Short mmCIF file of C-alpha atoms in Angstrom, two decimals:
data_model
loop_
_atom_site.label_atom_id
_atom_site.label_comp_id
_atom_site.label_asym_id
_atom_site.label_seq_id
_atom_site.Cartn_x
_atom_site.Cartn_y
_atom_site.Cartn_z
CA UNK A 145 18.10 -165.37 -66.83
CA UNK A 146 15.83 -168.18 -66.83
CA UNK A 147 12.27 -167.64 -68.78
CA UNK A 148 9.16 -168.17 -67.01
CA UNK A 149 6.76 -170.90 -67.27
CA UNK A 150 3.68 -170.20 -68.45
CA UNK A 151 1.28 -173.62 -68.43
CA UNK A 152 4.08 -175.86 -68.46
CA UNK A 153 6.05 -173.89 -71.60
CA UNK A 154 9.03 -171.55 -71.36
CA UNK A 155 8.35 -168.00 -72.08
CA UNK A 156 10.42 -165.12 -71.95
CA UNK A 157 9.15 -162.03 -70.07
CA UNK A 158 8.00 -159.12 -72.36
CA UNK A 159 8.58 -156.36 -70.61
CA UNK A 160 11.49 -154.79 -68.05
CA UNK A 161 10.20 -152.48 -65.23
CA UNK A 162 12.50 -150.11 -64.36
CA UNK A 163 13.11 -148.98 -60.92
CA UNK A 164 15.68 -145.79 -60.13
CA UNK A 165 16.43 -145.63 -56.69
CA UNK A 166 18.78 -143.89 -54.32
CA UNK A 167 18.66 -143.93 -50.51
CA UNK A 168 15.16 -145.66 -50.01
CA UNK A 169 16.13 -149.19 -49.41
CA UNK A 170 13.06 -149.76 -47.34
CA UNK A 171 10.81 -148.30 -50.19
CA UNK A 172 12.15 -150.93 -52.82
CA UNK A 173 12.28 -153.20 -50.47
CA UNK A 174 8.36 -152.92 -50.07
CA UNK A 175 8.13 -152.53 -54.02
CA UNK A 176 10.02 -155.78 -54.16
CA UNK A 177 7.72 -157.80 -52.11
CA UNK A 178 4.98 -156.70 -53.50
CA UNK A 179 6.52 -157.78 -56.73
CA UNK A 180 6.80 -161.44 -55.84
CA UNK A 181 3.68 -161.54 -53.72
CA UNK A 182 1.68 -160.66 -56.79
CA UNK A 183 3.66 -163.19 -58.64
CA UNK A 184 5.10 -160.82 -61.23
CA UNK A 185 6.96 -162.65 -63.98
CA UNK A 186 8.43 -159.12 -65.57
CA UNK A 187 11.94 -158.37 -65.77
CA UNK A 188 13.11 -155.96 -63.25
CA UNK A 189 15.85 -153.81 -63.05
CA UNK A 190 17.13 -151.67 -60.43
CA UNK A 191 18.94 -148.51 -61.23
CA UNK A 192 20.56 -147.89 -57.94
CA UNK A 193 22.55 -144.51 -56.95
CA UNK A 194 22.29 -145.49 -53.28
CA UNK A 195 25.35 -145.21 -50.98
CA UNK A 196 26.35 -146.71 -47.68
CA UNK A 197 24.10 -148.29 -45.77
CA UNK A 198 21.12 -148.15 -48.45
CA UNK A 199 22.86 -149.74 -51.08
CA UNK A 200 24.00 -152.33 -48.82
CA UNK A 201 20.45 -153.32 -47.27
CA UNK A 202 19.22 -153.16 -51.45
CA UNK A 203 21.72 -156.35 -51.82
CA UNK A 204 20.02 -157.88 -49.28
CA UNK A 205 16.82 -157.78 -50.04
CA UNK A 206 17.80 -158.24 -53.84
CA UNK A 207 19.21 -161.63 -53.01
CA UNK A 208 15.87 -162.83 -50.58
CA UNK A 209 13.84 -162.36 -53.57
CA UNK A 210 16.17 -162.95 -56.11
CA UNK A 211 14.39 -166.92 -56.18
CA UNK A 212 10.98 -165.62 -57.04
CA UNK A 213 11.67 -162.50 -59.34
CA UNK A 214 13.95 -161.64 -62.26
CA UNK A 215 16.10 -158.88 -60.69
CA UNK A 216 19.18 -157.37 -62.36
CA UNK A 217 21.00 -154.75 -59.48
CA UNK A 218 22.60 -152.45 -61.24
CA UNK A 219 24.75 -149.81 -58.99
CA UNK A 220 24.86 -146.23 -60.05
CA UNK A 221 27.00 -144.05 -57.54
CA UNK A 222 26.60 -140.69 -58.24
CA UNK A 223 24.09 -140.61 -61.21
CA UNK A 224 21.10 -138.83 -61.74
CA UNK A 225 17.26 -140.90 -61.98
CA UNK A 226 17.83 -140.15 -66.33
CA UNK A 227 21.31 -141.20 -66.43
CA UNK A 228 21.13 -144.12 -64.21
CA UNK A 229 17.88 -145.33 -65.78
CA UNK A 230 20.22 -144.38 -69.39
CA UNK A 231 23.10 -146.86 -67.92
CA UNK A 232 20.36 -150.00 -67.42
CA UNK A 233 18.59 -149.24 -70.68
CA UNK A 234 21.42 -150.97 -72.87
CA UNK A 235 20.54 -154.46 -71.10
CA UNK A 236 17.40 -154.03 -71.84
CA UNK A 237 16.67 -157.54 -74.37
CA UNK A 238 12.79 -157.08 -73.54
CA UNK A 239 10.28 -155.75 -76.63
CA UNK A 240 8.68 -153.32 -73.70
CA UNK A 241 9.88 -151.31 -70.72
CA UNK A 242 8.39 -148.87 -67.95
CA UNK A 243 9.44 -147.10 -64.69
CA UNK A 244 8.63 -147.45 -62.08
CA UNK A 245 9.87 -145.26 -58.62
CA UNK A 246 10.50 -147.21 -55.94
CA UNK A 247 8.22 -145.52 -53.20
CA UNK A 248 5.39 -146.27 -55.78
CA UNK A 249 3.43 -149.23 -57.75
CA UNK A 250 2.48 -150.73 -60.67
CA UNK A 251 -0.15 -153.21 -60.77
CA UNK A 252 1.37 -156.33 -62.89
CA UNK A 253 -1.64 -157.36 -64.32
CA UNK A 254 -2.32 -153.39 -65.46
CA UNK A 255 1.35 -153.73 -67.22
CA UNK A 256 0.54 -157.15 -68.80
CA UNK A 257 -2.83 -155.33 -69.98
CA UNK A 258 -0.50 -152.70 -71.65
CA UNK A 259 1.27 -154.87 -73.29
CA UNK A 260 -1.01 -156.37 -74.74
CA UNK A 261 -2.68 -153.05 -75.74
CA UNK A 262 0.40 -152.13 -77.75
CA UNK A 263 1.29 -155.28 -79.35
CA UNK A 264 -2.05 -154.89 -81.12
CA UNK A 265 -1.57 -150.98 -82.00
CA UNK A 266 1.38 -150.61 -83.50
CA UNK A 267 0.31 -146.51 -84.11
CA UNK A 268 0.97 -146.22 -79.75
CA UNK A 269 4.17 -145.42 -78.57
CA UNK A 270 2.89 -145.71 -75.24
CA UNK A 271 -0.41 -147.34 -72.48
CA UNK A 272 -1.02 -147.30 -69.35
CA UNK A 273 -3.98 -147.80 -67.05
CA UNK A 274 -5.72 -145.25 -64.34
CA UNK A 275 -3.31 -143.84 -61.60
CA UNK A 276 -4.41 -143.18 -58.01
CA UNK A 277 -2.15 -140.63 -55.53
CA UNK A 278 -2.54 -142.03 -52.04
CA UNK A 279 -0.63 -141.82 -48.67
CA UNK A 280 -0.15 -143.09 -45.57
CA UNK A 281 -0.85 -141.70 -41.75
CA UNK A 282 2.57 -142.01 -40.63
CA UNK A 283 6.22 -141.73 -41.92
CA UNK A 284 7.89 -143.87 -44.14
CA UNK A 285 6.70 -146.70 -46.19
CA UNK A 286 4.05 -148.33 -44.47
CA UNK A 287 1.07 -147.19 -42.38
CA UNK A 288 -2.92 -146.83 -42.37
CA UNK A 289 -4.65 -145.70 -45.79
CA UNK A 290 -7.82 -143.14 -45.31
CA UNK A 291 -7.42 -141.53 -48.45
CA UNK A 292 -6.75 -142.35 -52.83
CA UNK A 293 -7.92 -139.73 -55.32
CA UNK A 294 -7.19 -140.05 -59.06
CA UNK A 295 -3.69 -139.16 -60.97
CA UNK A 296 -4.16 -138.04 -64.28
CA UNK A 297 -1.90 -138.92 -66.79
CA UNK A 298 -1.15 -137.91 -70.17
CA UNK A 299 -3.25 -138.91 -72.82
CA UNK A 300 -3.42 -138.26 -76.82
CA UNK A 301 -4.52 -139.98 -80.16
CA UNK A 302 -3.89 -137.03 -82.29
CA UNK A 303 -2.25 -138.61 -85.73
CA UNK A 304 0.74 -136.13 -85.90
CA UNK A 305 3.68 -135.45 -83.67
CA UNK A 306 3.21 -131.97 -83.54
CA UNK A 307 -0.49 -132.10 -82.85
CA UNK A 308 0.49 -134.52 -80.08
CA UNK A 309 3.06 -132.38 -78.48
CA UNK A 310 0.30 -129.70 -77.75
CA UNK A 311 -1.90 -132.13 -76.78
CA UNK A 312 0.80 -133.05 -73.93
CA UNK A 313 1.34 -129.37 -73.16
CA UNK A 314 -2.04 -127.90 -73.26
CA UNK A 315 -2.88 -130.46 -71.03
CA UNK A 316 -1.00 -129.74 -67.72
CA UNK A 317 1.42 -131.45 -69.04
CA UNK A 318 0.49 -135.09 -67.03
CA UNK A 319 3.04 -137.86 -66.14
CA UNK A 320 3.68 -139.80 -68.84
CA UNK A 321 6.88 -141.43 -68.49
CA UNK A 322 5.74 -144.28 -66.14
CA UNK A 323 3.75 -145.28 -69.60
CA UNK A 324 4.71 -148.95 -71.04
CA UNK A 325 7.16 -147.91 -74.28
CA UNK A 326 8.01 -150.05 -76.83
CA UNK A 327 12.13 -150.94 -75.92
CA UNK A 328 13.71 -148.89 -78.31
CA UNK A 329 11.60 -145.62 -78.09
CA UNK A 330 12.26 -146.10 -74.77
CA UNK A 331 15.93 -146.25 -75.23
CA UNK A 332 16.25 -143.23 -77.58
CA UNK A 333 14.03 -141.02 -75.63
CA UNK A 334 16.82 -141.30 -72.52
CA UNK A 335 19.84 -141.47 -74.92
CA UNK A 336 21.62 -138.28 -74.66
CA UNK A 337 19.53 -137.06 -71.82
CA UNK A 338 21.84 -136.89 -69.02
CA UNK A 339 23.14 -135.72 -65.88
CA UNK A 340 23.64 -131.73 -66.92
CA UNK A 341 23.36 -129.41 -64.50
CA UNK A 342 19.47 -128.33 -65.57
CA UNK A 343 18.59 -131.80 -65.03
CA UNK A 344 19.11 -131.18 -60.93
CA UNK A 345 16.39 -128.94 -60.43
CA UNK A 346 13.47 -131.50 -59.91
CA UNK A 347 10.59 -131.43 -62.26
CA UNK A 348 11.90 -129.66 -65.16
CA UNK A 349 13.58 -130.00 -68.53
CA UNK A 350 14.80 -133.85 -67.44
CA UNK A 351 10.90 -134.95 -67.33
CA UNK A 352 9.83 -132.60 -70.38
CA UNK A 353 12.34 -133.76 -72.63
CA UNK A 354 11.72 -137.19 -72.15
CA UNK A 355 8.23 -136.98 -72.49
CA UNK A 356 8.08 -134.67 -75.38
CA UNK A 357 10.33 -137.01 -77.34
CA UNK A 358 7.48 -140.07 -76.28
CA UNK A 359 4.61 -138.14 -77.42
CA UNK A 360 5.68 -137.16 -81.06
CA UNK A 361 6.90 -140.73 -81.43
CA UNK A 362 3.53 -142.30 -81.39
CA UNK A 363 0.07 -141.99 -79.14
CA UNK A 364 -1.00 -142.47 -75.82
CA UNK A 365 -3.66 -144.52 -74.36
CA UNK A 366 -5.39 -145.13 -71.58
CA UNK A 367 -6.71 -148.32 -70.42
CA UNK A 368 -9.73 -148.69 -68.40
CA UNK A 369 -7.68 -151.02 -65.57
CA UNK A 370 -5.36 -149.93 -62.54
CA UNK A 371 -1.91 -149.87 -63.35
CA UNK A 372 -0.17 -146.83 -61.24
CA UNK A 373 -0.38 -146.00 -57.48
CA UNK A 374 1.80 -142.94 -56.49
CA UNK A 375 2.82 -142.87 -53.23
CA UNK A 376 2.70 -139.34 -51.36
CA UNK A 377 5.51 -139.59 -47.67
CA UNK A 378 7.61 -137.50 -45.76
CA UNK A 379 10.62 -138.51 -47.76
CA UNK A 380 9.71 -137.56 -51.42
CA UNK A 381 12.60 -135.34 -52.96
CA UNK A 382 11.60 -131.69 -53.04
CA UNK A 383 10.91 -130.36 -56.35
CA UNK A 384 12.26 -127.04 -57.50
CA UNK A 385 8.91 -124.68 -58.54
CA UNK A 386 7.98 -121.48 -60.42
CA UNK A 387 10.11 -118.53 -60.20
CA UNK A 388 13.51 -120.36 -58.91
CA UNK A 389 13.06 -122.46 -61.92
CA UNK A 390 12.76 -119.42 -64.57
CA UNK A 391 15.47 -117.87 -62.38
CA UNK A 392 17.91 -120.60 -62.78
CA UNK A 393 20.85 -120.18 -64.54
CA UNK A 394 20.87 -123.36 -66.38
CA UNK A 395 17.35 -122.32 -67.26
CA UNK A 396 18.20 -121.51 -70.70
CA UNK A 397 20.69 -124.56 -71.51
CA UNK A 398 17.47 -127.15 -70.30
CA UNK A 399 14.95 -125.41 -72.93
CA UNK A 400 17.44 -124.99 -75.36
CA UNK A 401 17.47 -129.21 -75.25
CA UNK A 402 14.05 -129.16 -74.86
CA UNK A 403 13.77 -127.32 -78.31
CA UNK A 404 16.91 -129.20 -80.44
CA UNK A 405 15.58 -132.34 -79.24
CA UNK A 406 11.78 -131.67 -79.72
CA UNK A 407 12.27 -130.09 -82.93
CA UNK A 408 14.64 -133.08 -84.27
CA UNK A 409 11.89 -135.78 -83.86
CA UNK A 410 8.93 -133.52 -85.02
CA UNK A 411 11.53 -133.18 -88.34
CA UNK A 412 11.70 -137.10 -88.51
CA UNK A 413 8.09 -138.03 -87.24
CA UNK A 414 5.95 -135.57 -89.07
CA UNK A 415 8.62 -135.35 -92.47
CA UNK A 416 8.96 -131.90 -91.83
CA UNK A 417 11.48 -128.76 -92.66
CA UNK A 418 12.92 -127.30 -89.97
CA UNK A 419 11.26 -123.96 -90.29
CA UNK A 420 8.16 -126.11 -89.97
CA UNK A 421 8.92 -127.76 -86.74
CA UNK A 422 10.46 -124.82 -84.64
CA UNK A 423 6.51 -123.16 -85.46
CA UNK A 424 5.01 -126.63 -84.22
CA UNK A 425 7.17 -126.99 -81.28
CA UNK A 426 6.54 -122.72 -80.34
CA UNK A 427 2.84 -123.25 -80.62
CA UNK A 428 2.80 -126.13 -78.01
CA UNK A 429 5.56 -124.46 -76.11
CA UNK A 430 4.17 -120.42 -75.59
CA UNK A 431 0.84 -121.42 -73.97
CA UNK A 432 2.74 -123.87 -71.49
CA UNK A 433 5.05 -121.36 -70.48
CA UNK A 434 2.50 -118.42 -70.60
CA UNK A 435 0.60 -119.98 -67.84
CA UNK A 436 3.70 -120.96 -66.00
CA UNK A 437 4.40 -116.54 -65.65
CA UNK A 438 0.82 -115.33 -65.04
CA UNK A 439 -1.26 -118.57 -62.62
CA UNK A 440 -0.12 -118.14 -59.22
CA UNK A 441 0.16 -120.46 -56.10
CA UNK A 442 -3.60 -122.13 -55.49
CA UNK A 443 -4.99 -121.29 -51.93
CA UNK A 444 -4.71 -123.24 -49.05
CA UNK A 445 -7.87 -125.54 -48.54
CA UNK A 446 -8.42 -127.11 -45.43
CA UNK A 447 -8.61 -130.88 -44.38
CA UNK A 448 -6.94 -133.63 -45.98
CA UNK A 449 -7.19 -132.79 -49.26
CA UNK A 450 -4.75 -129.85 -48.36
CA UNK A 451 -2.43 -132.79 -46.90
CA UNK A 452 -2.90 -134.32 -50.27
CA UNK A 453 -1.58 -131.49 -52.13
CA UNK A 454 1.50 -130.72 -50.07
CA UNK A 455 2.21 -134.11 -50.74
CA UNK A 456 1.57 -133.79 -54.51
CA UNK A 457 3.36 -130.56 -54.75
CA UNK A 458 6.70 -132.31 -54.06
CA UNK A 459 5.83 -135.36 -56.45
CA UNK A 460 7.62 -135.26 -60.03
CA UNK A 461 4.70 -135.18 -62.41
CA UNK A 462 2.47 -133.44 -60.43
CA UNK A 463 4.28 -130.04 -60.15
CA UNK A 464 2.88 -128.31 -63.66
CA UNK A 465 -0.82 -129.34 -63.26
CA UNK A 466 -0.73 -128.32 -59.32
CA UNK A 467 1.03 -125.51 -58.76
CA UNK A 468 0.86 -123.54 -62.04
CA UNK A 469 -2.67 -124.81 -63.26
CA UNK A 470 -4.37 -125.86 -60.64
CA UNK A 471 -4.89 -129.14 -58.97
CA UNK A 472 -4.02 -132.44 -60.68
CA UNK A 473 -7.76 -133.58 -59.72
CA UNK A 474 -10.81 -131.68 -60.98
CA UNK A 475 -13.96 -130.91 -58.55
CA UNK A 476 -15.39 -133.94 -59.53
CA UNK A 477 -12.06 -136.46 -59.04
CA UNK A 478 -11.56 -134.46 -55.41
CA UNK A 479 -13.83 -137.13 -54.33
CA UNK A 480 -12.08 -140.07 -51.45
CA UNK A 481 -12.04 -143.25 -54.10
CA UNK A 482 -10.94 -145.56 -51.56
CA UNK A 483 -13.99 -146.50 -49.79
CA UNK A 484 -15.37 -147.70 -53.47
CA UNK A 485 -11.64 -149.57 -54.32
CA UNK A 486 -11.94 -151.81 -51.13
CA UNK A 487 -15.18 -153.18 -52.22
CA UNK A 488 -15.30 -156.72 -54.14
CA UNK A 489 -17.39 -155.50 -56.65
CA UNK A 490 -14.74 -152.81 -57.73
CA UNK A 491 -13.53 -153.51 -61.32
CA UNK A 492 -10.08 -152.08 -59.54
CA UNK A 493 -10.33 -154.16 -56.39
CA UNK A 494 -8.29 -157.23 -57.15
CA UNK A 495 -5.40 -155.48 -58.37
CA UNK A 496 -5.47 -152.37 -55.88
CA UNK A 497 -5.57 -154.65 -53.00
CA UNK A 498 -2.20 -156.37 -53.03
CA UNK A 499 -1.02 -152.83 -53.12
CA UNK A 500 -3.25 -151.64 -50.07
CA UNK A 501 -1.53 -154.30 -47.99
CA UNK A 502 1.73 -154.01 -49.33
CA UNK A 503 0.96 -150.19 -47.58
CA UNK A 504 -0.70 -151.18 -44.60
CA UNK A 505 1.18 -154.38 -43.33
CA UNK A 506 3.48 -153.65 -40.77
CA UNK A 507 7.19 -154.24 -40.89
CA UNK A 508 8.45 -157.20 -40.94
CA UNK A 509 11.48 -157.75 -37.94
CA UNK A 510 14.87 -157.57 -39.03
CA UNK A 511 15.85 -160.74 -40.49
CA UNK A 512 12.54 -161.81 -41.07
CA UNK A 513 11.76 -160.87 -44.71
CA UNK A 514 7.66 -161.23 -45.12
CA UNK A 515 6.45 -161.15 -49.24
CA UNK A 516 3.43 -159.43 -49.27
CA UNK A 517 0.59 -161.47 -49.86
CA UNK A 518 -2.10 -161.33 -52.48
#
């Protein structure tokens, strides 16, 4: 790949963004654009498990933007999001990576910020900036906005692993994973978590394990800029919840992962026994899974915020801190942040608005390719 020029000098990119996909062409596709309309100069790679027609249209728009972004396609037929995004992470030549789903956003100059964060502290594993949950009025990937509230994310400076591990749990636990990591954390917390049959029941042991091995590696922080807008549609895959999770055979063979794995890096982070870990690991673990069995389903609340929560029920992440603690936003975040993000004066407003158009901007016709523009 060619490096990018930065003030007339060559300069390789420092971080890959990593996008799993599978069946939402027209989703990346407005990811993509809004890529190179922001001028992005990150790597980006495209874990694709698409079939058909999908993966066909994702060449396409791969090679209209191929001239203005640094796109590696990678095609994944019949893998999972973990063992796709474990196939790309080997070309990964980057110091930093993050993920990013492709019916979703980063803002580039939140990811440069993070970068820049963790160059400077080498005791983080992990940074990102605020996250918003917003949708559209329509189906699909484009329509009007009337609505962004705030999508809390996982957040620790404890100085052990084990302290940080029930941090992460006592805490919903948040998303985490669309973090910036340092390259080969990154690597080694998707390395050996693959396609088994308790990673295909939606939120679960797939997202846990990951982010419990990212947490014990090093702290989390979070940066006062925008860096994550998650977007709620018709089309998000459904999530598995509560008792059919418990109830699921595999149920046993995903926390028994969860535990080997956990325990293993609390061992190696903390310099730990054994005996010493499993205790560290059941103290963050019981309380998690204690709420799981006793809080029920929260009740129905009228207007769009109920909207808002359907939609968040079904989003990976989200699942815990909704429907077995409560809602992912507290009384005071319930509030509509739009209105303040579309004014100038926002601190937010010049990143969140390349987003807000990428949203609202119709459709381009077929064969016309439009980049969003900034």
């Amino acid at each position: 790949m060619n490096p990018i020029m930065r003030n007339g000098v060559a300069s390789e990119p420092k971080i890959t963004i990593c996008i799993p996909t599978k069946n939402r062409a027209d989703f990346l596709r407005r990811l993509l654009q809004y890529f190179a309309g922001a001028n992005c100069q990150h790597r980006i790679y495209i874990a694709d498990s698409s079939d058909g027609g999908h993966l066909d249209e994702t060449k396409k728009t791969v090679g209209s933007l191929g001239g203005r972004l640094s796109i590696r396609h990678f095609e994944c037929p019949g893998l999972s999001v973990v063992a796709a995004l474990d196939h790309v992470n080997q070309f990964i030549a980057t110091p930093y990576a993050a993920v990013c789903a492709d019916d979703d956003f980063l803002a580039v100059n939140g990811v440069d910020r993070c970068v820049h964060f963790l160059e400077n502290n080498p005791d983080f594993g992990a940074a990102h900036g605020i996250g918003i949950l917003t949708y559209a009025d329509r189906p699909g990937p484009r329509g009007n906005i009337g609505w962004a509230g705030h999508y809390r994310q996982a957040v620790t400076d404890a100085g052990s692993g084990s302290r940080r591990l029930q941090d992460y749990f006592a805490g919903g636990p948040l998303a985490l994973l669309f973090s910036v990591h340092r390259a080969q954390d990154w690597r080694d917390i998707y390395r050996e978590t693959v396609a088994q049959p308790w990673a295909r029941q939606g939120f679960s042991f797939d997202e846990l394990v990951t982010s419990s091995i990212s947490v014990i590696r090093g702290k989390v922080k979070e940066l006062d800029c925008l860096y994550l807008v998650r977007f709620g549609h018709d089309r998000i895959n459904p999530q598995v919840h509560g008792y059919d999770w418990f109830t699921s055979p595999d149920w046993f063979a995903g926390f028994e992962a969860l535990r080997t794995r956990a325990v293993a890096e609390l061992m190696r982070k903390d310099g730990i026994g054994k005996e010493q870990a499993e205790e560290a690991f059941k103290q963050a673990i019981v309380p998690y899974l204690a709420r799981m069995f006793s809080r029920g389903l929260p009740a129905p609340r009228p207007g769009v915020f109920a909207r808002l929560k359907r939609i968040a029920a079904r989003i990976p992440g989200v699942i815990p801190a909704h429907e077995l603690m409560g809602s992912p936003f507290s009384a005071k975040e319930e509030k509509n942040l739009l209105p303040s993000f579309l004014k100038p004066s926002s601190p937010y407003h010049e990143d969140f608005m390349p987003i807000y158009r990428a949203i609202t901007t119709p459709q381009p016709e077929p064969g016309k390719p439009e980049v969003a523009k900034v």
